[in-house]
Short mmCIF file of C-alpha atoms and ligand atoms in Angstrom, two decimals:
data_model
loop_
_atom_site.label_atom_id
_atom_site.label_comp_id
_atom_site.label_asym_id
_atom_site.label_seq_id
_atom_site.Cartn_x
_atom_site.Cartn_y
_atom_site.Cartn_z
CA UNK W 1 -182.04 92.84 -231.79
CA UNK W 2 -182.46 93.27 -228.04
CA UNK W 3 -182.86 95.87 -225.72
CA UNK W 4 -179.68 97.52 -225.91
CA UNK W 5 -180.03 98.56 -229.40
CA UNK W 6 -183.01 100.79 -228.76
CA UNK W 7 -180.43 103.30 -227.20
CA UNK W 8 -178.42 103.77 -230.33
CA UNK W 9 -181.60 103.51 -232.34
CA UNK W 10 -183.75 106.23 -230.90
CA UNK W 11 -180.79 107.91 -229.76
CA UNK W 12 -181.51 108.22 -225.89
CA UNK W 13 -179.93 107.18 -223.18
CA UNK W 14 -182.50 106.37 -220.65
CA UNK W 15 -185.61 104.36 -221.29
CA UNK W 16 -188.45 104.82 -219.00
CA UNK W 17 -190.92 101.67 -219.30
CA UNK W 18 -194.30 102.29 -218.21
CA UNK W 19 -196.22 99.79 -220.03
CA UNK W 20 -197.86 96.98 -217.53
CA UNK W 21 -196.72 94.20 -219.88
CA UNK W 22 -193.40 95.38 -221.35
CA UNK W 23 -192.31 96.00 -217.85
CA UNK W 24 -193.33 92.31 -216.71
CA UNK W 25 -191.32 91.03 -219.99
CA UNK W 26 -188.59 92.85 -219.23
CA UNK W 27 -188.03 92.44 -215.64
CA UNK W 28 -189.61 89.21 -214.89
CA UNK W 29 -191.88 90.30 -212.35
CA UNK W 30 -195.57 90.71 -212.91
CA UNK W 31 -196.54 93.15 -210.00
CA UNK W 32 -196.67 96.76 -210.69
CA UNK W 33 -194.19 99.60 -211.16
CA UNK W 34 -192.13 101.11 -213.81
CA UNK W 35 -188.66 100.80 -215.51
CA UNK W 36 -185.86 103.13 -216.05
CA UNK W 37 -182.87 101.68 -217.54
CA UNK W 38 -179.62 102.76 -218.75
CA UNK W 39 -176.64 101.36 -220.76
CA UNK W 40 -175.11 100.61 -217.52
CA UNK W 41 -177.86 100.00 -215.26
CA UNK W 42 -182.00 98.88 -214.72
CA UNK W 43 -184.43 99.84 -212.07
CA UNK W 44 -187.35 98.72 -210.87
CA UNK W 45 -189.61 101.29 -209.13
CA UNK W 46 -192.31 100.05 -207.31
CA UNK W 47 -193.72 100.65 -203.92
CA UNK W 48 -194.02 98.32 -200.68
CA UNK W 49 -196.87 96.13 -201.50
CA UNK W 50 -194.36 94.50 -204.16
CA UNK W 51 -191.08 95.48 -203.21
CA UNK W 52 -190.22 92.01 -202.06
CA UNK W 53 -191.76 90.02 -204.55
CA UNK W 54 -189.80 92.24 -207.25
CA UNK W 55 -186.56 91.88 -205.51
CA UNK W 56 -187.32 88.23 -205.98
CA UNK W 57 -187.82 88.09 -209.80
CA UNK W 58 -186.60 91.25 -211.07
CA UNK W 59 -183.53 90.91 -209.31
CA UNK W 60 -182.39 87.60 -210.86
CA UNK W 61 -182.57 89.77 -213.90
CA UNK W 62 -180.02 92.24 -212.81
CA UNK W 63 -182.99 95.02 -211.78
CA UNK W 64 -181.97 96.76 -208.88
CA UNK W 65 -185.52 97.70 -206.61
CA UNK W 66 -185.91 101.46 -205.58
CA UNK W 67 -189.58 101.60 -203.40
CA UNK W 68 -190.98 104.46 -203.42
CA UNK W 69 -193.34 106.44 -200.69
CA UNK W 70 -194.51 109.70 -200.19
CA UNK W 71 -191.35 110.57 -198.57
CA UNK W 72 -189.19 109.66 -201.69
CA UNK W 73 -191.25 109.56 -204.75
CA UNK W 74 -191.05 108.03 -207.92
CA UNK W 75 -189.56 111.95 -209.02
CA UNK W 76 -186.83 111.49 -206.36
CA UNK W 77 -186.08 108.43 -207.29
CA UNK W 78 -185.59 109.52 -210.76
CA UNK W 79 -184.48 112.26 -210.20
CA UNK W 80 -180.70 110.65 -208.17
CA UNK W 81 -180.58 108.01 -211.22
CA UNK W 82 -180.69 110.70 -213.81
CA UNK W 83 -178.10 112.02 -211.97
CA UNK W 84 -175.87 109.57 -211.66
CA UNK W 85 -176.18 107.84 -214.82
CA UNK W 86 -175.90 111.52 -216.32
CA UNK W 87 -178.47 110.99 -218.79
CA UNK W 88 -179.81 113.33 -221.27
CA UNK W 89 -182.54 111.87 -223.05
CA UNK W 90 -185.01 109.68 -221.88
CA UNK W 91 -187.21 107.36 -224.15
CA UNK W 92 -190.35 106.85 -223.16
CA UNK W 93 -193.10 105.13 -224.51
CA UNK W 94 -195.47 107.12 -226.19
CA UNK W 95 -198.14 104.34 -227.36
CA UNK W 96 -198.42 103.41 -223.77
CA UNK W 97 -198.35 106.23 -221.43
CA UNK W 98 -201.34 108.47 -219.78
CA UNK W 99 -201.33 112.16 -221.57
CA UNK W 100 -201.21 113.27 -217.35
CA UNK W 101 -198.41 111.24 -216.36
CA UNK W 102 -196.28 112.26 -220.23
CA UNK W 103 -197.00 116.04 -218.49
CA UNK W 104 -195.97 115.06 -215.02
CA UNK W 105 -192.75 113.60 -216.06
CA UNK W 106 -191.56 116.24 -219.30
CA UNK W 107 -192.88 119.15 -216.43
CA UNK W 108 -190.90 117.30 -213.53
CA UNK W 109 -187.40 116.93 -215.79
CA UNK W 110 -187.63 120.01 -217.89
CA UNK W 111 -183.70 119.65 -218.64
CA UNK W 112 -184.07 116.10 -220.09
CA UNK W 113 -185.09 115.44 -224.19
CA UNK W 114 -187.81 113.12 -224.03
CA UNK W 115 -187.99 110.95 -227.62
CA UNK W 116 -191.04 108.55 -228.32
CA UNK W 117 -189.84 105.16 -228.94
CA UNK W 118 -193.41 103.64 -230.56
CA UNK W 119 -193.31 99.75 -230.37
CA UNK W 120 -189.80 99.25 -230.23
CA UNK W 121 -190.44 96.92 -226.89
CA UNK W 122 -193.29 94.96 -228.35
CA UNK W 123 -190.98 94.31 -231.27
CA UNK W 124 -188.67 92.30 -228.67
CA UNK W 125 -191.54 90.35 -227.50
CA UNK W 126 -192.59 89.37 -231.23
CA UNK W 127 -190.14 86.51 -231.11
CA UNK W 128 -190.80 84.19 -228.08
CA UNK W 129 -187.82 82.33 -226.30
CA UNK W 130 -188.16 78.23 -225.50
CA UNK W 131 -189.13 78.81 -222.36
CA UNK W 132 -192.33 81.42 -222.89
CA UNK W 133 -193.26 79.02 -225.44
CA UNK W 134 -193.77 76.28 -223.22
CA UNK W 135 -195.33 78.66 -220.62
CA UNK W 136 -197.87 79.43 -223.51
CA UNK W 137 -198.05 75.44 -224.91
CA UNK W 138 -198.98 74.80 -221.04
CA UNK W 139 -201.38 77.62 -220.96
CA UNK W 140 -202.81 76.51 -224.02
CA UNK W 141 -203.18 72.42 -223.15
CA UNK W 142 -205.21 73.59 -220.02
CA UNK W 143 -207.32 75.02 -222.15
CA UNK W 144 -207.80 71.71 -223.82
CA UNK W 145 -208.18 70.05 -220.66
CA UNK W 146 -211.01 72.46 -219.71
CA UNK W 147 -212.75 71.87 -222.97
CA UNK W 148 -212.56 68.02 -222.61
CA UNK W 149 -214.08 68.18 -219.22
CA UNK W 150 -217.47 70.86 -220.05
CA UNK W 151 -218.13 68.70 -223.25
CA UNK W 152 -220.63 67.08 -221.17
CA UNK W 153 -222.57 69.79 -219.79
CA UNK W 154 -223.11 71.39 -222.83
CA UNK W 155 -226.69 70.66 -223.00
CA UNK W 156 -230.72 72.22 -223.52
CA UNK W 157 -231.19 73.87 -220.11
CA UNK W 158 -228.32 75.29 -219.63
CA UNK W 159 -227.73 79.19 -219.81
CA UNK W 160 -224.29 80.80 -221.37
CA UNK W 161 -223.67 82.35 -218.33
CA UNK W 162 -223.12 79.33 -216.23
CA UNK W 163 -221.16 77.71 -219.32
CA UNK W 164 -218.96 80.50 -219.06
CA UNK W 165 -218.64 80.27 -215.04
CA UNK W 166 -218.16 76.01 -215.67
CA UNK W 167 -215.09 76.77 -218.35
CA UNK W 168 -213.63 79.39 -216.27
CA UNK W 169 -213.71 77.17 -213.35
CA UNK W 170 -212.63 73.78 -215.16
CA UNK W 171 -209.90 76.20 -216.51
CA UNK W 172 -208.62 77.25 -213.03
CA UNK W 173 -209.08 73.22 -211.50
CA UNK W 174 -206.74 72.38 -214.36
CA UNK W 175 -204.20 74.98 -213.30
CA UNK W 176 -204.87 78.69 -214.67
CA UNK W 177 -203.93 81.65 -212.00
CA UNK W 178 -206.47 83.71 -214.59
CA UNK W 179 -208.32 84.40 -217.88
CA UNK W 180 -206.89 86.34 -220.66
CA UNK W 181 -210.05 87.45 -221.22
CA UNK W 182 -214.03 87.52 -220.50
CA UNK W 183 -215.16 83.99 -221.53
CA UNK W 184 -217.25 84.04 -224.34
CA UNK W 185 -220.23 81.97 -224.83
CA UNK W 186 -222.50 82.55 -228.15
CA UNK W 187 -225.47 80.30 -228.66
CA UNK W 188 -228.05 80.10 -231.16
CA UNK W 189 -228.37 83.73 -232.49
CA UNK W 190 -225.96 84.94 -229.95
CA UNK W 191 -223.13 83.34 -232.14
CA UNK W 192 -223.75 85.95 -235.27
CA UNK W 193 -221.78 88.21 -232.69
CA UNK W 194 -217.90 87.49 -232.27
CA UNK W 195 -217.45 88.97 -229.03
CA UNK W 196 -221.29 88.12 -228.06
CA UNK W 197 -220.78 88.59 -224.12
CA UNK W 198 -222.66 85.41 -222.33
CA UNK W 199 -226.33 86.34 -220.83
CA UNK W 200 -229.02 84.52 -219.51
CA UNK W 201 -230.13 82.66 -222.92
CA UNK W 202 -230.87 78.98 -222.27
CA UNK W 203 -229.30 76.51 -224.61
CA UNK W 204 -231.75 74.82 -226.94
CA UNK W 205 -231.76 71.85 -229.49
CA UNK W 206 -230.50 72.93 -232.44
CA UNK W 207 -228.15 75.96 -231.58
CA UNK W 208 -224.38 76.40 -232.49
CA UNK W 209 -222.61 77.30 -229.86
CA UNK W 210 -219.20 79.04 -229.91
CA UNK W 211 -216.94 79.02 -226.46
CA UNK W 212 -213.92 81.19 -226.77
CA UNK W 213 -211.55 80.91 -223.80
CA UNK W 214 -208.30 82.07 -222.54
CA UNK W 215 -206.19 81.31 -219.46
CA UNK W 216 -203.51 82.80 -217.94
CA UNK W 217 -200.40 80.11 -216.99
CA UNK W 218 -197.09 81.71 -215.04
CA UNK W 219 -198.37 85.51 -216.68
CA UNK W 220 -198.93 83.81 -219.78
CA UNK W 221 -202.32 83.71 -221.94
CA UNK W 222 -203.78 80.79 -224.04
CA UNK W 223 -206.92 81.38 -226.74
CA UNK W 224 -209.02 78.99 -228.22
CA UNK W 225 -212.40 78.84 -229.76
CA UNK W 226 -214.42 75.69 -230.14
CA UNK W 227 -217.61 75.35 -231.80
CA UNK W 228 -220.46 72.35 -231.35
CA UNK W 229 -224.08 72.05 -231.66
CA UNK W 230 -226.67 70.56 -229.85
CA UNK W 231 -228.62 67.75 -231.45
CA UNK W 232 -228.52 67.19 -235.09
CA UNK W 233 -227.20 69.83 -237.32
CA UNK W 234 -229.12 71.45 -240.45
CA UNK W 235 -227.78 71.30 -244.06
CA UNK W 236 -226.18 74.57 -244.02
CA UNK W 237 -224.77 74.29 -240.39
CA UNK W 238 -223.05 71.63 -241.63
CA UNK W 239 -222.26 73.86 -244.31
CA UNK W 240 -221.40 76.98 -242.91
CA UNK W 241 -219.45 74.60 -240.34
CA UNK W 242 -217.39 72.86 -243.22
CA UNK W 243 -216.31 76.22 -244.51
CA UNK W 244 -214.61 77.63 -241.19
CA UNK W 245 -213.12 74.27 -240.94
CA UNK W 246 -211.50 73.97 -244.52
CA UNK W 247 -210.55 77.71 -243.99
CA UNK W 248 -208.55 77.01 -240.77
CA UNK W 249 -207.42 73.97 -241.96
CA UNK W 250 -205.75 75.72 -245.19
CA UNK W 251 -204.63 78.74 -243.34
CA UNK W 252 -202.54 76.33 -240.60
CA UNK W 253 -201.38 74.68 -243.44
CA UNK W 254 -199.49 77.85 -244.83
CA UNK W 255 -197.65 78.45 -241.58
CA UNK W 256 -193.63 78.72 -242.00
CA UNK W 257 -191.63 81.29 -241.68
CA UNK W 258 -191.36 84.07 -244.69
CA UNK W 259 -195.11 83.89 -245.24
CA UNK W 260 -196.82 86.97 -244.98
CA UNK W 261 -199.66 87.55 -242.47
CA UNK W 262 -201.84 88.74 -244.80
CA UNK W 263 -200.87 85.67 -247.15
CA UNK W 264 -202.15 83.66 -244.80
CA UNK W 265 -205.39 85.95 -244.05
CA UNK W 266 -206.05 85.69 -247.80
CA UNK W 267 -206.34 81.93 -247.88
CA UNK W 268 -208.75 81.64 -245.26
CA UNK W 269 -210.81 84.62 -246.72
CA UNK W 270 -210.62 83.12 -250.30
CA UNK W 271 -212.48 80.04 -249.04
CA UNK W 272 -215.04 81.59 -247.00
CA UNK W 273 -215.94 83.72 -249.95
CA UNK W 274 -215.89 80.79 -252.51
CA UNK W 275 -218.50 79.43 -250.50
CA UNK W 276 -220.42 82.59 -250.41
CA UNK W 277 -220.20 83.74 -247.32
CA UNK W 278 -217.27 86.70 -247.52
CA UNK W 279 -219.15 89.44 -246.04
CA UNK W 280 -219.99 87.25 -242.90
CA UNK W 281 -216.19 87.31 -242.01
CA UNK W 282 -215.19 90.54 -240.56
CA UNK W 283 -212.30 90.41 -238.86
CA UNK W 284 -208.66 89.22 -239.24
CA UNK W 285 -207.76 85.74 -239.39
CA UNK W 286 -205.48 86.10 -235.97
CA UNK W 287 -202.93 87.55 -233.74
CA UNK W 288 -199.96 86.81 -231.93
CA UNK W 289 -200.36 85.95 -227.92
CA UNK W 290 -197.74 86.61 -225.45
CA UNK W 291 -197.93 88.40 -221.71
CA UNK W 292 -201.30 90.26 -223.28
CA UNK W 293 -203.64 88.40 -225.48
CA UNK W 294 -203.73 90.71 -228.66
CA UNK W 295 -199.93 90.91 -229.82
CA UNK W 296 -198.06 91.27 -232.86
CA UNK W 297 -197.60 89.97 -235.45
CA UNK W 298 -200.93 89.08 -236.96
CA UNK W 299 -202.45 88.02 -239.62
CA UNK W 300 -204.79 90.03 -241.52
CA UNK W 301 -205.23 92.10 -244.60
CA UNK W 302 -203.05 94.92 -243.21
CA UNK W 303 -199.83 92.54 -241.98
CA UNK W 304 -197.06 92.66 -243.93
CA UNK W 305 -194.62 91.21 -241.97
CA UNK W 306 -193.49 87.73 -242.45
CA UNK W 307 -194.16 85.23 -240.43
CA UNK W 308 -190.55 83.91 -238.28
CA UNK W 309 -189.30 81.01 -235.86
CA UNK W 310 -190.78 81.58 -231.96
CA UNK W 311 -193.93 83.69 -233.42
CA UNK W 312 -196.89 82.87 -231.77
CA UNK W 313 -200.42 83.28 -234.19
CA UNK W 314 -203.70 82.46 -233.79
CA UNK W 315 -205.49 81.10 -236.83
CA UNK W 316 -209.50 81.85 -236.11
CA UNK W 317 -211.73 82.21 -239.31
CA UNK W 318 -214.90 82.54 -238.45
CA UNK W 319 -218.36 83.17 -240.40
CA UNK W 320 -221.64 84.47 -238.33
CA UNK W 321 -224.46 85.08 -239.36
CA UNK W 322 -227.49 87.90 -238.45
CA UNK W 323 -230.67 85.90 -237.50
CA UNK W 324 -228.50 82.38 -237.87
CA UNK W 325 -225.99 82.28 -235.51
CA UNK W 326 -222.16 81.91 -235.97
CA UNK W 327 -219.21 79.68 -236.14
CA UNK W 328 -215.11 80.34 -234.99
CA UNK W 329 -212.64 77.52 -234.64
CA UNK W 330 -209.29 78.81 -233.07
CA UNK W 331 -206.31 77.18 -232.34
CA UNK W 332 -202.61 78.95 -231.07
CA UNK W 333 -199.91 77.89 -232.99
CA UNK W 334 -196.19 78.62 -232.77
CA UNK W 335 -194.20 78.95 -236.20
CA UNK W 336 -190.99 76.34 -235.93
CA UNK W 337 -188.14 76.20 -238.53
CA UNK W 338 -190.10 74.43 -241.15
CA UNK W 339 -194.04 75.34 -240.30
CA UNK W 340 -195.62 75.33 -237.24
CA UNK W 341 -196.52 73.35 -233.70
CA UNK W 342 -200.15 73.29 -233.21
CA UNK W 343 -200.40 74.06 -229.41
CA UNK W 344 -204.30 73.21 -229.35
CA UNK W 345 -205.42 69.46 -229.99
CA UNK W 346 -208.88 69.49 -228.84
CA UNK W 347 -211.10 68.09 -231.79
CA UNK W 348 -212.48 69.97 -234.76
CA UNK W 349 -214.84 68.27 -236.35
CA UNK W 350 -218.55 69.45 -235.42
CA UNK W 351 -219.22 67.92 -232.41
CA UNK W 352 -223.29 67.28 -231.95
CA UNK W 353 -223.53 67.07 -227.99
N1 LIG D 401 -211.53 86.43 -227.78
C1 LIG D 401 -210.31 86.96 -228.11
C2 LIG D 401 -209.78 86.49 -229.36
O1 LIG D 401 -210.00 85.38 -229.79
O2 LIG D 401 -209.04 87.18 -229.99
MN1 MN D 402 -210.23 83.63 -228.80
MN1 MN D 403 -207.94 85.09 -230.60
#
């Protein structure tokens, strides 16, 4: 399946991307703009801060660059292709598109049918070629090296806010152009939330303390999530610990193709609850990571898709804790023909720093 059949599928013969990351999958060029492309030919639209950086990517992907100004606007411009191209009906995409600029457009090119066409990009980007996934494996390893080289400063003293600042930095020393996301540093009670945003709390003997961190290599993201603690654990750190770990060990184990999502979701869950600690497990067991951080597939409850060669997941039990704190371990994986390539290797078992 690839672009081509979207025209025949949603029966339109124009497809108007306006989606920042569909448009950077499909042309190749990570500035902005927008897409319209037809059976017989694609556009780029963008305007002169990136017009020759987009001839220089987009254009090795057969896009043709049209820059508009206020002289000949993104409506001009549309308006000559639609023209030529004699098109009819335009897909656009209606999960991804500002209500104002839907009315500017239908209001602009009252002649023209506009159909939604839903997901059917992110579909294409489900699946990821060789090359993204060594984009992503590279994205991913610099996480690694990142994690290898704050190890040591993960100490009493300091706060999770200059954690956070000395893993974004290590991250962009080792080679990332960005995050995929705010860092995350949870210590001591901070960890019970998942997406706990880093304050001022100093790091004391005795706290867990959860880093999740993303980097962006050549428009691609990485996601991790290590946990440690600082001095000797307690019985039921070591316990709660142990159970995120067997969890994410089983659920990597499960990886091939033609497993569910929510399969795999289930035996992660199963072993948190065995252990008693179900209801401190909230949220899905992982997603897929492409050009955007959160992508399809994923597993979770609610994914019944199965699981195919060049899928990217991350596998990211977690259990936390009100009043106690909380534990992830993540790793990104991609599913191969027989299972799955671990793109992560930093180590798992609880680290006492
Ligand atoms: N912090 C983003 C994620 O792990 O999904
Ligand atoms: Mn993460
Ligand atoms: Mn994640």
């Amino acid at each position: 399946m690839g672009l081509n059949s979207i025209f025949d599928e949603k029966g339109v013969d124009g497809i108007l991307v306006t989606d920042e990351y569909n448009f950077h999958y499909l042309s190749g060029f990570g500035g902005e703009g927008i897409l319209f492309i037809t059976k017989d030919s694609k556009n780029l639209i963008t305007d002169s801060r990136y017009t020759i950086d987009a001839k220089a990517s987009a254009g090795k992907k057969g896009y043709e660059v049209w820059e508009y100004s206020r002289d000949n606007t993104v409506f001009d411009i549309l308006t000559d292709l639609i023209a030529q191209e004699n098109v009819k009906t335009i897909g656009f995409e209606d999960l991804n598109i500002k209500y104002s600029s839907y009315k500017k457009y239908t209001e602009k090119f009252r002649t023209i049918e506009f159909k939604e066409i839903g997901d059917a990009i992110e579909s294409l980007r489900m699946v990821k070629t060789d090359e993204e996934i060594e984009l992503l494996a590279m994205a991913e390893k610099i996480g690694d090296m990142a994690f290898k080289d704050i190890l040591p400063m993960i100490k009493p003293g300091i706060s999770e806010l200059s954690l956070a600042a000395e893993i974004e930095y290590a991250m962009k020393r080792n080679g990332a152009e960005g995050f995929s996301f705010d860092t995350i540093v949870a210590a001591g009670e901070g960890g019970a939330s998942p997406h706990h945003v880093p304050g001022e709390y100093i790091l004391k003997d005795g706290d867990f303390v959860t880093m999740d961190f993303g980097c962006i290599y050549k428009g691609y993201c990485s996601d991790m999530t290590r946990t440690v603690v600082i001095g000797k654990p307690t019985d039921e750190q070591v316990k709660v610990y142990n159970t995120v770990l067997k969890a994410q060990l089983a659920a990597l184990d499960a990886l091939k193709p033609g497993v569910t999502g929510k399969s795999v979701d289930k035996i992660a869950r199963d072993i948190i609850s065995e252990a008693g600690y179900g209801e401190y497990f909230g949220h899905g067991l992982g997603h897929s990571v492409g050009l955007f951080i959160h992508e399809e597939p994923r597993l979770s409850p609610a994914e019944n898709r199965e699981l195919a060669p060049g899928n990217i997941v991350t596998v990211e039990p977690g259990i936390y804790i009100e009043g106690f704190g909380g534990v992830r371990i993540e790793d990104m994986v991609v599913i191969t023909k027989d299972g799955y390539r671990n793109l992560a290797s930093s180590p798992k078992e609880l680290l006492e720093v």
